Structure formats: C-alpha cells, structure tokens
Short mmCIF file of C-alpha atoms in Angstrom, two decimals:
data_model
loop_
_atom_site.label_atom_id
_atom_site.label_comp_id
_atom_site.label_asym_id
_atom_site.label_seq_id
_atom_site.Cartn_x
_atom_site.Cartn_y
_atom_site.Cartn_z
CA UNK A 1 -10.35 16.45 -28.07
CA UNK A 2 -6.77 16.40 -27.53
CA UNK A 3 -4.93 18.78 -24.48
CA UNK A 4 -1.08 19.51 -24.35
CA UNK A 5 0.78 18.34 -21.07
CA UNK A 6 4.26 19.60 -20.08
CA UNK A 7 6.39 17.02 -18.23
CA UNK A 8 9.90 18.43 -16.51
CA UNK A 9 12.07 15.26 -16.20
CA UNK A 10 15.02 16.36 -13.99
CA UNK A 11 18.46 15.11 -14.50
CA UNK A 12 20.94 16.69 -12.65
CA UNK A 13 20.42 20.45 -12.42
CA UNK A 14 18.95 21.00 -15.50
CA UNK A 15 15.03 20.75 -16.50
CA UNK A 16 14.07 19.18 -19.54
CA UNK A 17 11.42 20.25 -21.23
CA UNK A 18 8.96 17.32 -22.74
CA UNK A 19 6.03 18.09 -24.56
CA UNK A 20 3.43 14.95 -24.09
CA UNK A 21 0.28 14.76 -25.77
CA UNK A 22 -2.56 13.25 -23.84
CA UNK A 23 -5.46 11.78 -25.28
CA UNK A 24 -8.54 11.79 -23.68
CA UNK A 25 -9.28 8.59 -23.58
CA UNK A 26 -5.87 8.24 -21.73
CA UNK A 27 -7.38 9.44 -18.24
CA UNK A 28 -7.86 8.60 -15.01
CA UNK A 29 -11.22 8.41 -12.56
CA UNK A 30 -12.55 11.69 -11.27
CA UNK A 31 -12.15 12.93 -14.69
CA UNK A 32 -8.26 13.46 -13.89
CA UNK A 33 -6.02 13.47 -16.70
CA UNK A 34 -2.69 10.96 -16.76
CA UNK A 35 0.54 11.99 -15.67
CA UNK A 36 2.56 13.53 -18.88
CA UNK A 37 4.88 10.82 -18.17
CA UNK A 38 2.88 7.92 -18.29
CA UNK A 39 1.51 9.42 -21.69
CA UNK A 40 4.90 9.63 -23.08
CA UNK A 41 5.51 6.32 -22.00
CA UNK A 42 2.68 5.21 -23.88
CA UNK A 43 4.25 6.86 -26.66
CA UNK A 44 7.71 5.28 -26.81
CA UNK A 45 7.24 1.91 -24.86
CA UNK A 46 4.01 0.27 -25.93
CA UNK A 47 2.69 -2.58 -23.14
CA UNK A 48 3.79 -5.09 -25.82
CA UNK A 49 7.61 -3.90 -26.18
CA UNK A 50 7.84 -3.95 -22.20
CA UNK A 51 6.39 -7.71 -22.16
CA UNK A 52 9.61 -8.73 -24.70
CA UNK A 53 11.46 -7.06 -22.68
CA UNK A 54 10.74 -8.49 -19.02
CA UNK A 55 10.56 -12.04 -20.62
CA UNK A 56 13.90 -11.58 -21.83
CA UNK A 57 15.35 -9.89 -18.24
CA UNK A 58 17.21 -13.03 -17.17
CA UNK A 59 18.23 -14.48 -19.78
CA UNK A 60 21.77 -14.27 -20.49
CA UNK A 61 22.47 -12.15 -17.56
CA UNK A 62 20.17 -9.17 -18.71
CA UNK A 63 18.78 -7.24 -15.98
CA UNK A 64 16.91 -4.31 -15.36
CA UNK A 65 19.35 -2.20 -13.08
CA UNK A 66 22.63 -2.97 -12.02
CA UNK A 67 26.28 -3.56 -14.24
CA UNK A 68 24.82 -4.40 -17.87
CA UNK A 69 21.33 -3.32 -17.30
CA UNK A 70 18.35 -2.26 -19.24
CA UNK A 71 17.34 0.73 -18.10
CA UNK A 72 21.45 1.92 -17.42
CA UNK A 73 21.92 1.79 -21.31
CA UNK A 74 18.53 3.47 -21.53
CA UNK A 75 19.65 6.38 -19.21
CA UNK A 76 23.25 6.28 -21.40
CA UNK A 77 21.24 7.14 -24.72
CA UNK A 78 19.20 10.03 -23.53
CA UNK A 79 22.00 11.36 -21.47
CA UNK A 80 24.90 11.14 -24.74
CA UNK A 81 21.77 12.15 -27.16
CA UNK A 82 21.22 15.11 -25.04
CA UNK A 83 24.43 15.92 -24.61
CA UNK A 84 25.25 16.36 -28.62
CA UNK A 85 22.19 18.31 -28.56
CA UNK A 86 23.69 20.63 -26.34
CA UNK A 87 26.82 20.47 -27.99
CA UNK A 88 24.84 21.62 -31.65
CA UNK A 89 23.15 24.24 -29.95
CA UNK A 90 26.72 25.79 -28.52
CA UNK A 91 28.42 25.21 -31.82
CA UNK A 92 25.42 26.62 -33.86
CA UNK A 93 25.18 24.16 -36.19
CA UNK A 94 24.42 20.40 -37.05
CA UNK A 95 27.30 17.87 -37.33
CA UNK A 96 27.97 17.85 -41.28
CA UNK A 97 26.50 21.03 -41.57
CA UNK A 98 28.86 23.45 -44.09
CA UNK A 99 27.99 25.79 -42.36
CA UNK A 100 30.51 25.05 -39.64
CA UNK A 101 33.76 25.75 -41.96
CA UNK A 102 35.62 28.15 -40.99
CA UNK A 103 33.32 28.58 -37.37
CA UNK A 104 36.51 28.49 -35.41
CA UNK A 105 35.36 25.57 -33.19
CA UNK A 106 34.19 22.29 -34.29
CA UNK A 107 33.70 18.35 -32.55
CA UNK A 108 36.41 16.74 -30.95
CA UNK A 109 35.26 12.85 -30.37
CA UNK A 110 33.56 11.98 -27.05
CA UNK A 111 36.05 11.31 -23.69
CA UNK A 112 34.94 8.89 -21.22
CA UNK A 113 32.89 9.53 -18.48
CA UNK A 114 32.04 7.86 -15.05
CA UNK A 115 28.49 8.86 -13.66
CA UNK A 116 26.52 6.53 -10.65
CA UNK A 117 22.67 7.02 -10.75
CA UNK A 118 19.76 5.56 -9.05
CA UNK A 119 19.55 2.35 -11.47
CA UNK A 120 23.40 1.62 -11.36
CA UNK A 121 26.97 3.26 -12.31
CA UNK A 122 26.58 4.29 -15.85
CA UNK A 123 29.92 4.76 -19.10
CA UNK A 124 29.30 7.79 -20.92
CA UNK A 125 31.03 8.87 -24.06
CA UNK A 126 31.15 12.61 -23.25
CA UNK A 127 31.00 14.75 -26.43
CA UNK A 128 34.25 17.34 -26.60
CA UNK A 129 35.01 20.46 -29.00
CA UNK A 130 38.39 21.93 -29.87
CA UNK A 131 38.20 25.17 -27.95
CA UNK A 132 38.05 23.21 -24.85
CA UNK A 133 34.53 25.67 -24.34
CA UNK A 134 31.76 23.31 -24.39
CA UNK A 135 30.30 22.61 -21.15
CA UNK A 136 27.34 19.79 -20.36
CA UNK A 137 24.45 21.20 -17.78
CA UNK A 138 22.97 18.00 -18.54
CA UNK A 139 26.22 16.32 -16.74
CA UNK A 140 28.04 18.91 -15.51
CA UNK A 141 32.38 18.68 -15.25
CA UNK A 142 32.95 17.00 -12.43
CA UNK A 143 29.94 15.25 -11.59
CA UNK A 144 30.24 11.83 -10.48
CA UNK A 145 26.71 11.47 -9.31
CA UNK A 146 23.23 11.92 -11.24
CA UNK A 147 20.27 14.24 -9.66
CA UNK A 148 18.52 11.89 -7.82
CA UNK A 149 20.72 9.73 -5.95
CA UNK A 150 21.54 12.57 -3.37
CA UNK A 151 17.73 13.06 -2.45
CA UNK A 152 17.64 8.74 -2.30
CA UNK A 153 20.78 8.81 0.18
CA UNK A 154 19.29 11.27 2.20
CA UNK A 155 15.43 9.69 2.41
CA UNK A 156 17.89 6.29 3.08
CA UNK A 157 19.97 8.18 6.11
CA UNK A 158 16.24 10.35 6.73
CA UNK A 159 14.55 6.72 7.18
CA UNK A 160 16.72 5.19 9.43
CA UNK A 161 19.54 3.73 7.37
CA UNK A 162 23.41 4.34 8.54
CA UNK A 163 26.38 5.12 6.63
CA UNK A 164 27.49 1.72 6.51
CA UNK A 165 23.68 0.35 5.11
CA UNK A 166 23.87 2.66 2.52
CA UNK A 167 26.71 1.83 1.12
CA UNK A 168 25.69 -1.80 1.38
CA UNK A 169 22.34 -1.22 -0.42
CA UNK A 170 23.21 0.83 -3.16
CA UNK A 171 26.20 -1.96 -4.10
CA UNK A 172 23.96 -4.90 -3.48
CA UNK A 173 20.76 -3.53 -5.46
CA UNK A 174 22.66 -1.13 -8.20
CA UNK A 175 26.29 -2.30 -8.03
CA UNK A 176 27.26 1.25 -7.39
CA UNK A 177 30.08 1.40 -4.99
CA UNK A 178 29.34 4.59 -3.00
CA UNK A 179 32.03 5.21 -0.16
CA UNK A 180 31.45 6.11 3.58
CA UNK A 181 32.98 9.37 3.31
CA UNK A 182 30.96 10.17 0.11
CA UNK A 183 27.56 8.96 1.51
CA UNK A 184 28.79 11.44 5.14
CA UNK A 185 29.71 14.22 3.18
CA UNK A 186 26.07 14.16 1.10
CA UNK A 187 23.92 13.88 4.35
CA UNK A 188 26.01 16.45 5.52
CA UNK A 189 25.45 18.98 2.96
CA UNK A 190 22.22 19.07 5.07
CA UNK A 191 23.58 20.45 7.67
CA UNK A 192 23.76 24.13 6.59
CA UNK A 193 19.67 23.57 6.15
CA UNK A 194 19.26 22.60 9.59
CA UNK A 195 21.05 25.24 11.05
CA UNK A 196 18.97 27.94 9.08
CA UNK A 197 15.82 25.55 10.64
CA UNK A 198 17.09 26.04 14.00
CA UNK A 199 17.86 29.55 13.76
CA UNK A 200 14.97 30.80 11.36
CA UNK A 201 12.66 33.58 13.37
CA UNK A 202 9.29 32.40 14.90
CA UNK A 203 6.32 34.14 16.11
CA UNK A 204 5.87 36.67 19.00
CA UNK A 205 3.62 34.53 20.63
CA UNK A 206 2.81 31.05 21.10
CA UNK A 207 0.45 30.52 23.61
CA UNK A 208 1.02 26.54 24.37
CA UNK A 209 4.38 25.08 23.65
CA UNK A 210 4.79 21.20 24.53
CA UNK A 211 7.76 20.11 25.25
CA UNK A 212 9.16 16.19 25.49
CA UNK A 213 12.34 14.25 24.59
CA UNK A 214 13.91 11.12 23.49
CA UNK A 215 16.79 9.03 24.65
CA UNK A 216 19.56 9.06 22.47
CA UNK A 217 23.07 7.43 22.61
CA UNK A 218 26.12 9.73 21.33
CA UNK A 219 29.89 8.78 21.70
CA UNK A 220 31.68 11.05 23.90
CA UNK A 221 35.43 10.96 24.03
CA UNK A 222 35.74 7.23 25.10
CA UNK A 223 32.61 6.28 26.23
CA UNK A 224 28.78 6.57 24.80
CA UNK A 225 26.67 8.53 26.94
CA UNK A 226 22.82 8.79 27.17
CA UNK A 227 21.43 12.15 26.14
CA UNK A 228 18.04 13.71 26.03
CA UNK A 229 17.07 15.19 22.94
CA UNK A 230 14.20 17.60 23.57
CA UNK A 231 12.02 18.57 20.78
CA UNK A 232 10.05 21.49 21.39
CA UNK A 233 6.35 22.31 19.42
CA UNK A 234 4.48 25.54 19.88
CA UNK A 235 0.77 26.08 19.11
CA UNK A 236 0.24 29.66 17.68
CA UNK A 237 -3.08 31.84 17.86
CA UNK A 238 -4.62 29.65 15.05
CA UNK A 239 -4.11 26.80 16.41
CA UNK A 240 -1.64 25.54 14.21
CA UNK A 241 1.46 23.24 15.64
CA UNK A 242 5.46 24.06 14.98
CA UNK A 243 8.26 22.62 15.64
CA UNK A 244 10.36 25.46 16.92
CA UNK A 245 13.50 23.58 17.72
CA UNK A 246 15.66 20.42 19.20
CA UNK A 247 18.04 20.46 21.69
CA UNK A 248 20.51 18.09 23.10
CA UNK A 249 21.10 17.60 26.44
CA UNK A 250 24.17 17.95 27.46
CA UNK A 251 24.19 19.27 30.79
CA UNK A 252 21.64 18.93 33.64
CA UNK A 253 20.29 21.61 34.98
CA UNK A 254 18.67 25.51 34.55
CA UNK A 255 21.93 26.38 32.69
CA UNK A 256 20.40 24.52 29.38
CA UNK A 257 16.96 25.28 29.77
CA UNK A 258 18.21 28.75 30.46
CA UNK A 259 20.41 28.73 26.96
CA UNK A 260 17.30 27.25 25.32
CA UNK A 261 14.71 30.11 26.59
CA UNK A 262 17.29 32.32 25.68
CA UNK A 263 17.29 30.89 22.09
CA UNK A 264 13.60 31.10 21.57
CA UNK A 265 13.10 34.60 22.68
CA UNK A 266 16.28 35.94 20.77
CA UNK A 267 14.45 34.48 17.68
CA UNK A 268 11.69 36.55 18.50
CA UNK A 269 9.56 34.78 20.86
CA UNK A 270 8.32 37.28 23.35
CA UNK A 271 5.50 35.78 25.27
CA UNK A 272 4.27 31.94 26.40
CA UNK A 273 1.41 31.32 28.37
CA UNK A 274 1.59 27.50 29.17
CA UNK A 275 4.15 25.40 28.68
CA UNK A 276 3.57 21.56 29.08
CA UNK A 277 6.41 19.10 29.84
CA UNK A 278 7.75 16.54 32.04
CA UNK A 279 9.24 17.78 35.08
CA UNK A 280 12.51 19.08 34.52
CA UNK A 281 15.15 20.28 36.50
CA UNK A 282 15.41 24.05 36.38
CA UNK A 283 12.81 24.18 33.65
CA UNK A 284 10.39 26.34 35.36
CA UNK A 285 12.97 29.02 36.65
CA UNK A 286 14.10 29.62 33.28
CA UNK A 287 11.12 29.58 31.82
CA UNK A 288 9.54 32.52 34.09
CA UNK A 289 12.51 34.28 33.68
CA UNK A 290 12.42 34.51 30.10
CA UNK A 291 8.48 35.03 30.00
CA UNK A 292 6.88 36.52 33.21
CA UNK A 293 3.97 34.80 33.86
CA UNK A 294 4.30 31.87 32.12
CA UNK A 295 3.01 28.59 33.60
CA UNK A 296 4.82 25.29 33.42
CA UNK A 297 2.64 22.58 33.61
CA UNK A 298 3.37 18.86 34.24
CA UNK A 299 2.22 16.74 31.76
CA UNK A 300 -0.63 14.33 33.62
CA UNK A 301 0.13 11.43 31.65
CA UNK A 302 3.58 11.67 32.34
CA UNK A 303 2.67 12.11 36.28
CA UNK A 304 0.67 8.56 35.91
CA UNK A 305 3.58 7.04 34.52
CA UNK A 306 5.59 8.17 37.24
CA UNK A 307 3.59 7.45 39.84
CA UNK A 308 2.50 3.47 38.96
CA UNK A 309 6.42 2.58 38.12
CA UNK A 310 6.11 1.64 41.19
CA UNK A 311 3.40 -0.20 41.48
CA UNK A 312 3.04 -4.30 40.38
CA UNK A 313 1.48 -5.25 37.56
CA UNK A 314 -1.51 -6.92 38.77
CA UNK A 315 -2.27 -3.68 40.91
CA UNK A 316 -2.05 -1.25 37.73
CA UNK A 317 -5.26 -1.03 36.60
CA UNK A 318 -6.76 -0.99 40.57
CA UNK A 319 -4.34 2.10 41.64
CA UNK A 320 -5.35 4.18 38.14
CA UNK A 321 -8.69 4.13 38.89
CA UNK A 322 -7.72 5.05 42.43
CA UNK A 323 -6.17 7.90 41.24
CA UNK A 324 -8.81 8.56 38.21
CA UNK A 325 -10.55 11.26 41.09
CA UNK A 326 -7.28 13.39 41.24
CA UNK A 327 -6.92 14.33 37.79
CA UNK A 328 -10.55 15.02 37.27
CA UNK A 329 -11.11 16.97 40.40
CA UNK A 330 -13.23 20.12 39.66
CA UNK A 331 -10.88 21.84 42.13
CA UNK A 332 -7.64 22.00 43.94
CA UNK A 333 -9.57 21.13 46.87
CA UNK A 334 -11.50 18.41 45.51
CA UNK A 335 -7.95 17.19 44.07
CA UNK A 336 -6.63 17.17 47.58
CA UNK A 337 -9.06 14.99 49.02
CA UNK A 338 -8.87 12.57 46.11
CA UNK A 339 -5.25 12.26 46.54
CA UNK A 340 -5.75 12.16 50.68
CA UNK A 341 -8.02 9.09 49.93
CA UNK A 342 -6.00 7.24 48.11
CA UNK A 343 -3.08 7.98 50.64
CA UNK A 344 -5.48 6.27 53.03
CA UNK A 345 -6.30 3.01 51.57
CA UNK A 346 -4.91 -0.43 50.77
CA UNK A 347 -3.33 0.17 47.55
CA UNK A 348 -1.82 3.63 49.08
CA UNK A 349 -0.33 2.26 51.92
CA UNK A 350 1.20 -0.71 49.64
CA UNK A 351 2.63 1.89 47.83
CA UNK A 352 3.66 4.90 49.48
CA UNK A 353 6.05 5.65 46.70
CA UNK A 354 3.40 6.26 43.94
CA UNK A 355 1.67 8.85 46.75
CA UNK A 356 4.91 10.65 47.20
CA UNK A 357 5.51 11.07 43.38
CA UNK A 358 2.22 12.97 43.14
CA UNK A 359 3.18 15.31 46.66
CA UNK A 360 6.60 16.39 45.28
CA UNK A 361 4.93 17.44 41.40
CA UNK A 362 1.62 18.79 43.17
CA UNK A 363 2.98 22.85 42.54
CA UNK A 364 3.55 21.88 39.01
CA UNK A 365 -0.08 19.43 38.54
CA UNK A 366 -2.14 21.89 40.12
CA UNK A 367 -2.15 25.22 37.47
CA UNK A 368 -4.34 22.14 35.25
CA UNK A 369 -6.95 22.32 38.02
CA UNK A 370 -7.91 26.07 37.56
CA UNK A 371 -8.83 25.88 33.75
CA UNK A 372 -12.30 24.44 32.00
CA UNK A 373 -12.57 21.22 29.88
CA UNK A 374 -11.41 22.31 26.64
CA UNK A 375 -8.06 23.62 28.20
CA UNK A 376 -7.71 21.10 30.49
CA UNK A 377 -7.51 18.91 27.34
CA UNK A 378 -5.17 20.63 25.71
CA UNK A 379 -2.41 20.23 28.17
CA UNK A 380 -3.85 17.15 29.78
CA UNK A 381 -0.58 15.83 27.89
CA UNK A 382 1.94 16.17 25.59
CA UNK A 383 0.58 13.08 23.35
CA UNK A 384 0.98 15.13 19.85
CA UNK A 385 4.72 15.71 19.94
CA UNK A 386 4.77 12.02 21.61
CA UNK A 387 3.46 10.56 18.46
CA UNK A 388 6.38 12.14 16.93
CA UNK A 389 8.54 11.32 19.08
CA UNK A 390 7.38 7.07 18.87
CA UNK A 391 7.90 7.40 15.20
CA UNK A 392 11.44 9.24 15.84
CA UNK A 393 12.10 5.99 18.28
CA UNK A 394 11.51 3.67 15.29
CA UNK A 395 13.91 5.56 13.38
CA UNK A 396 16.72 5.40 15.60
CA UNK A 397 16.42 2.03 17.92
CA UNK A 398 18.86 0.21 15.50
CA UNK A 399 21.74 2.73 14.79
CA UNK A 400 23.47 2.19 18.07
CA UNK A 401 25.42 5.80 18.38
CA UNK A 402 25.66 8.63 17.06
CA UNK A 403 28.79 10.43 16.82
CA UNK A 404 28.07 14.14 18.19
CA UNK A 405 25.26 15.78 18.88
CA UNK A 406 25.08 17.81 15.69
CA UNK A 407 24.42 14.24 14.08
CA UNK A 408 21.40 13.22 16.02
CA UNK A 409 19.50 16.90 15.54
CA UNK A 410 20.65 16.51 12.19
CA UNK A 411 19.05 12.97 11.64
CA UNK A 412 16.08 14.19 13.92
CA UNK A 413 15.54 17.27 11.79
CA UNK A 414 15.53 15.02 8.50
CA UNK A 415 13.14 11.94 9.91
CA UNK A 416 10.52 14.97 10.39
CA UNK A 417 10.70 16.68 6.76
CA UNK A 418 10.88 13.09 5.76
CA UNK A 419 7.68 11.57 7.49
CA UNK A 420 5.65 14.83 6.81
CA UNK A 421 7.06 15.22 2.87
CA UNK A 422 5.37 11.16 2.91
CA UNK A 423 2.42 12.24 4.32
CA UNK A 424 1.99 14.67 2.11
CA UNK A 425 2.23 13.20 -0.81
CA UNK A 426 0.04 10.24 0.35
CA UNK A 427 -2.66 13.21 0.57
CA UNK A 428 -2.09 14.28 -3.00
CA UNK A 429 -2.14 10.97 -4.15
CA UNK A 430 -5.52 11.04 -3.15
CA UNK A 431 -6.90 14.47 -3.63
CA UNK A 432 -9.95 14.42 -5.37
CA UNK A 433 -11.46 10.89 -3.69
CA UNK A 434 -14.67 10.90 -1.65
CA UNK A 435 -13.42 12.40 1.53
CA UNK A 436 -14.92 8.69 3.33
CA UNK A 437 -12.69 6.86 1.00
CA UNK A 438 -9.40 8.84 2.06
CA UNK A 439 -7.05 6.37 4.03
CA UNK A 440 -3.83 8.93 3.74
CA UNK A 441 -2.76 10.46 7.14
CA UNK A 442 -3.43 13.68 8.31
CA UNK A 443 -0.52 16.09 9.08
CA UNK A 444 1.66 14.45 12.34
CA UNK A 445 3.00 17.66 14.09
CA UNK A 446 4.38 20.43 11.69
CA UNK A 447 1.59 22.96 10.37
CA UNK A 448 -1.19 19.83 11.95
CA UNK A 449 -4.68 21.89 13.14
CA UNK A 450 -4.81 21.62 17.30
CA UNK A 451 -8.39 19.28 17.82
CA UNK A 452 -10.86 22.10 19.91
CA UNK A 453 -8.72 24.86 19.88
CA UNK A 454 -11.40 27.18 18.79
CA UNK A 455 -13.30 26.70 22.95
CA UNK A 456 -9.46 26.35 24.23
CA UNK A 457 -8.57 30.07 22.70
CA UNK A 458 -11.62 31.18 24.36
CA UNK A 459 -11.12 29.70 27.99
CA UNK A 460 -7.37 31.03 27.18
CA UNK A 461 -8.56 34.61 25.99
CA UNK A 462 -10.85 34.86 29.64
CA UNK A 463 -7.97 33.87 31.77
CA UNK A 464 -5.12 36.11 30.01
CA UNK A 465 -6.89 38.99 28.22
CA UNK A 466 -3.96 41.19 28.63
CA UNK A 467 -1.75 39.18 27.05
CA UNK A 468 -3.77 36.86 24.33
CA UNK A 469 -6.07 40.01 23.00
CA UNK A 470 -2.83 42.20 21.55
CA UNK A 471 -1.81 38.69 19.59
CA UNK A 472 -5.18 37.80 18.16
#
C-alpha cells in the first residue's frame, strides 16, 4: 500500500510544492507515518551516498557548511534550478524550444548574485531575460538574506544572545558576516508585533491577575539605571492564564500604576476581583480606582521573604516555623495572636525588624484570611508568573544593559513566544506516546490551565455573586 505525502519546503517567501511518496514500510512507532522529508531524503540521498560523503568532509578542506561547503553548493543547485524553472514558466517555453522565435522576450545569461543563509553565504548565477521583466519569488530582487536566517537571528536575540554574539556566531560557524546594524534592524522588525501584543483587546473580566517583576539594567542618558519590569498575568473565568502586558518602571509611584490600570481597562478590562502582587507603592489606590472593589493582595511568599531578610541564617528555618501559625490562621483573629506570639518570644525580640515587616503589610495580608483553602491557594503567591520570570532571569543575567526600555519589553516579549513556541513543539514531538512516557513540559504561563480552579471559581462565585455570575 503506498499513500501520497505533501512536503512545503520554504525558501524565502515562496512555498514549494514536493510531492513525496511514502512507503509503508517507511514508518514510524504508533503506526505514524515519516515526515515527507525524510522520505524524500530517502529518495535522493541513500544512507550509503551520505557515508562517502561525511568520510570525505575534511579532506581537502571540504566541509559541510561554511565558505566551500557541501550543503552551500547543494542549496546553490536547487535555488539556480528553480530559478530557470521559474524563468520557463514566465517565458512560456523551454530553453531551445522553437517555439520561442519571434516571442518578443527570450534568456539573457545569469548575473551574479550574493545571498547569506543558515549553512553559509551562498554565489548565485541569477537567470536574466531581455525585457528586464522576469522576477525570482524564489530569491526575490534585493534579497540579501534566505527565509530562515531571520527566524534563527531572532530565536538567537529571543534566547539570550546580543547583537554583538550574533554576529560572532553566524561568522564563526557559517562564515557569514552579518553586521550589527543588520542583525538590530531584523530583531527590530519585531517591534511592530509587540506593540499590536501590548495593545491587542483582552477580556471584560479577569477575576485574578498576578502581578511580579524583574530587575533590569537600561542605559539612561549617562548612566545605567535599575528598572523594574513588571509582567502582568490574568486568570480568566476558565481558568486559563494570560499574559496581558509588561511594563517598565520608570517612575515610582501611583502615577505608573495609575497609567498601567488605565491601559488595561481602555483595552477593555472592566472588572478584577483580586489582584496578587508584592507591595507596591500606590498600587492599591490605582487599582480601586480603576475597578471598585477590587482587592490587592500581598503575595505571602513574598511577605516571608521580607520578613526573614533580616534574620541570620542559622535562625531561618526556627523563625519560619514561628511564623508558619500566621499564614495558616483560620481567622484574622487567630492570625493576630500568632503574630502577637511570635512578637513575644526569643526569636521575636532578636528580631524586631522581621515583626515590623509583617505590622506595616497586615491591611494588605489580611483579605487572604477571609477566603477557604482552594482560594487561599490560589493567591497564596504569585509562584506561576515567578517561574516565568526565573527563566526570563536566565535570559538576561549576561547582557549587561539594555539600551531603552522598548528593548527590554521587546526582548521580554520574544523570550516568552520563544520558551512557549519550544514547549510546544516538545509536546508535538511527542503526541501520540503513552501519556506516562511523556517527559515534554506542560504550558509555563500563556494559555497554561490554573491547578484547582474549578473549587477556587466556586469559593470566588459565593463571595462575589454580583460580579462573577454576569461573566460566567
């Protein structure tokens, strides 16, 4: 039994069309069959021609990419081949053909042509006619660059890489020399995508939105400042996570956060029931002013943090358990006490700065008090965008500055799409397997299912009925 595949092999904007025959012995487990283009490798490169070949990479200087390499004169053939196809098809007839006498356009010789790829810079003769008319979409006029190497320059910048290691990497590993205005001015065609992120409409109603942010260095005039750049994530009615947004920091202060509530509800945000977050300054004013009713709540974990910063090391575990009893009070009251006992003992008195960190948030800790397990888990803390944001840090730790803040919600906005696009594919790569054999990662933050939120949503629909029952 034999079954017809269709491969599309890209190649700057154009799609070509292979047709690939698969056999059926030619398949993989679970019944899957192979990829067209392993098939059509099959085909045209048999196991044996690739051994000659890799026992003969070496010798003489032959190499696989790179000046003078293999698979650079391989892309050359298909590229010219296809491009005298293309040229036949706009003439209308075959070169020799006598049919083209008299036509009133005919072949002109090839011109030279300059192209980088992803397996090294490669010469192409560049077939021409006399009326000037012929036009490649297989290499368009003026392209100096292949489909491809723009999506590996931005996965590159995406992943971590600067300007200045691109440039190094693609002339150390492909000897294409790539400069740092070219490599800037391809991640920045990215740019118009991340506004239209930032600005694209969201949902009415998001009832939990975390909120957290990471340091970032970004030069300003003279001097490189520190900036927080706060990524927001809302949970909607199904329980599904979004990244609505990221914002730098530029000013302390309710004058941003107001700007930034602003933002969300002029997108179409018109209700928030809890929002979850470090303490801020100004935060919660401009929060309630843009949704009435909305609680901010302190993250706990954060709180902990705060509070044993203070506290030596060989005391840490001793003072957490200590204050264990606050945080898992049944009440406010119950909270109280826990907080008045610790105030009273050794480790309190050693450290009355840890018991005054937990006074001055108590307004914004308390709100977690009045809600039942499920919720209280849900904004115990804002761990899920954290895990984003420790994969973010990786990202960024060695690039030293960046140079405005459009640059680092650019590079922020690309690291997601980047680690979730992996992800993703990861999955696919093993759809099909036993669901106990899966190893690929579940979604990190963008369109990831909230853990319980089925008993959260109900706790959630008792204590704002009003407001949750129109949305659901």
């Amino acid at each position: 039994m034999r079954s017809m595949t269709v491969m599309s092999v890209q190649s700057s904007d154009v799609d070509l069309e292979v047709t690939a025959t698969a056999d059926h012995d030619h398949q993989e487990g679970g019944g899957r069959e192979e990829p067209a283009a392993r098939v059509l490798r099959r085909e045209l490169f048999t196991d044996e021609v690739i051994d000659s070949m890799l026992a003969r990479v070496g010798e003489g200087g032959l190499s696989l990419t790179g000046p003078g390499g293999f698979l650079p004169e391989l892309v050359k053939s298909v590229l010219e081949r296809g491009m005298q196809v293309e040229l036949t098809d706009h003439l209308g007839y075959d070169k020799g053909d006598p049919a083209g006498r008299g036509s009133g356009n005919s072949r002109n010789g090839t011109s030279s042509k300059t192209v980088s790829s992803e397996v090294g810079r490669i010469e192409l003769d560049q077939p021409r006619d006399r009326a000037g008319s012929f036009a490649s979409a297989l290499v368009p006029k003026g392209a100096r660059r292949l489909g491809g190497l723009e999506e590996q320059i931005i996965s590159l910048y995406a992943g971590g890489m600067t300007v200045r290691d691109i440039g190094h990497h693609f002339e150390r590993t492909l000897g294409v020399e790539l400069s740092h205005a070219t490599i800037s001015k391809i991640t920045d065609a990215v740019v118009e995508k991340v506004k239209e992120w930032q600005n694209r409409p969201l949902d009415p109603f998001y009832p939990v939105v975390y909120l957290d942010a990471i340091v970032v260095k970004v030069r300003d005039g003279a001097h490189v400042m520190n900036r927080s750049a706060h990524i927001a994530v809302g949970v909607d009615t199904d329980g599904i996570k979004h990244v609505l947004g990221i914002w730098v920091q530029a000013s302390e202060g309710a004058k941003f956060w107001a700007s930034v509530c602003a933002e969300l509800a002029n997108r179409g945000v018109q209700d928030v029931l809890i929002v979850c977050c470090d303490g801020l300054t100004g935060f919660p004013e401009a929060v309630q002013a843009t949704w009435t009713g909305a609680l901010v709540q302190t993250c706990v974990v954060h709180l902990i943090r705060a509070s044993t910063r203070f506290v030596a090391y060989q005391d840490r575990k001793a003072v957490a358990a200590l204050l264990r009893p606050i945080y898992t009070a049944a009440t406010e009251e119950a909270a109280l006490m826990a907080l008045a006992a610790f105030a009273d003992s050794t480790l309190g008195a050693k450290y009355p700065a840890t018991v005054r960190t937990w006074e001055n948030a108590w307004e914004r800790f308390t709100p977690f008090l009045a809600f039942g397990p499920a919720l209280r888990k849900l904004i115990y803390t804002t761990n899920s965008i954290e895990s984003l944001n420790y994969q973010l840090r990786k990202i960024i730790k060695n690039r030293g500055h960046f140079p405005n803040d459009t640059a680092v919600v650019k590079l922020l906005w690309l690291a997601i799409m980047n680690i979730e696009d992996k992800r993703s594919r990861e999955r696919d790569e093993q759809r099909g397997t036993p669901a106990n054999q899966r190893t690929a990662p579940a979604r990190l933050v963008e369109g990831a299912v909230t853990q319980g939120w089925s008993a959260a949503l109900g706790e959630l629909a008792l204590v704002y009925p009003d407001r949750i029952n129109p949305y659901l």
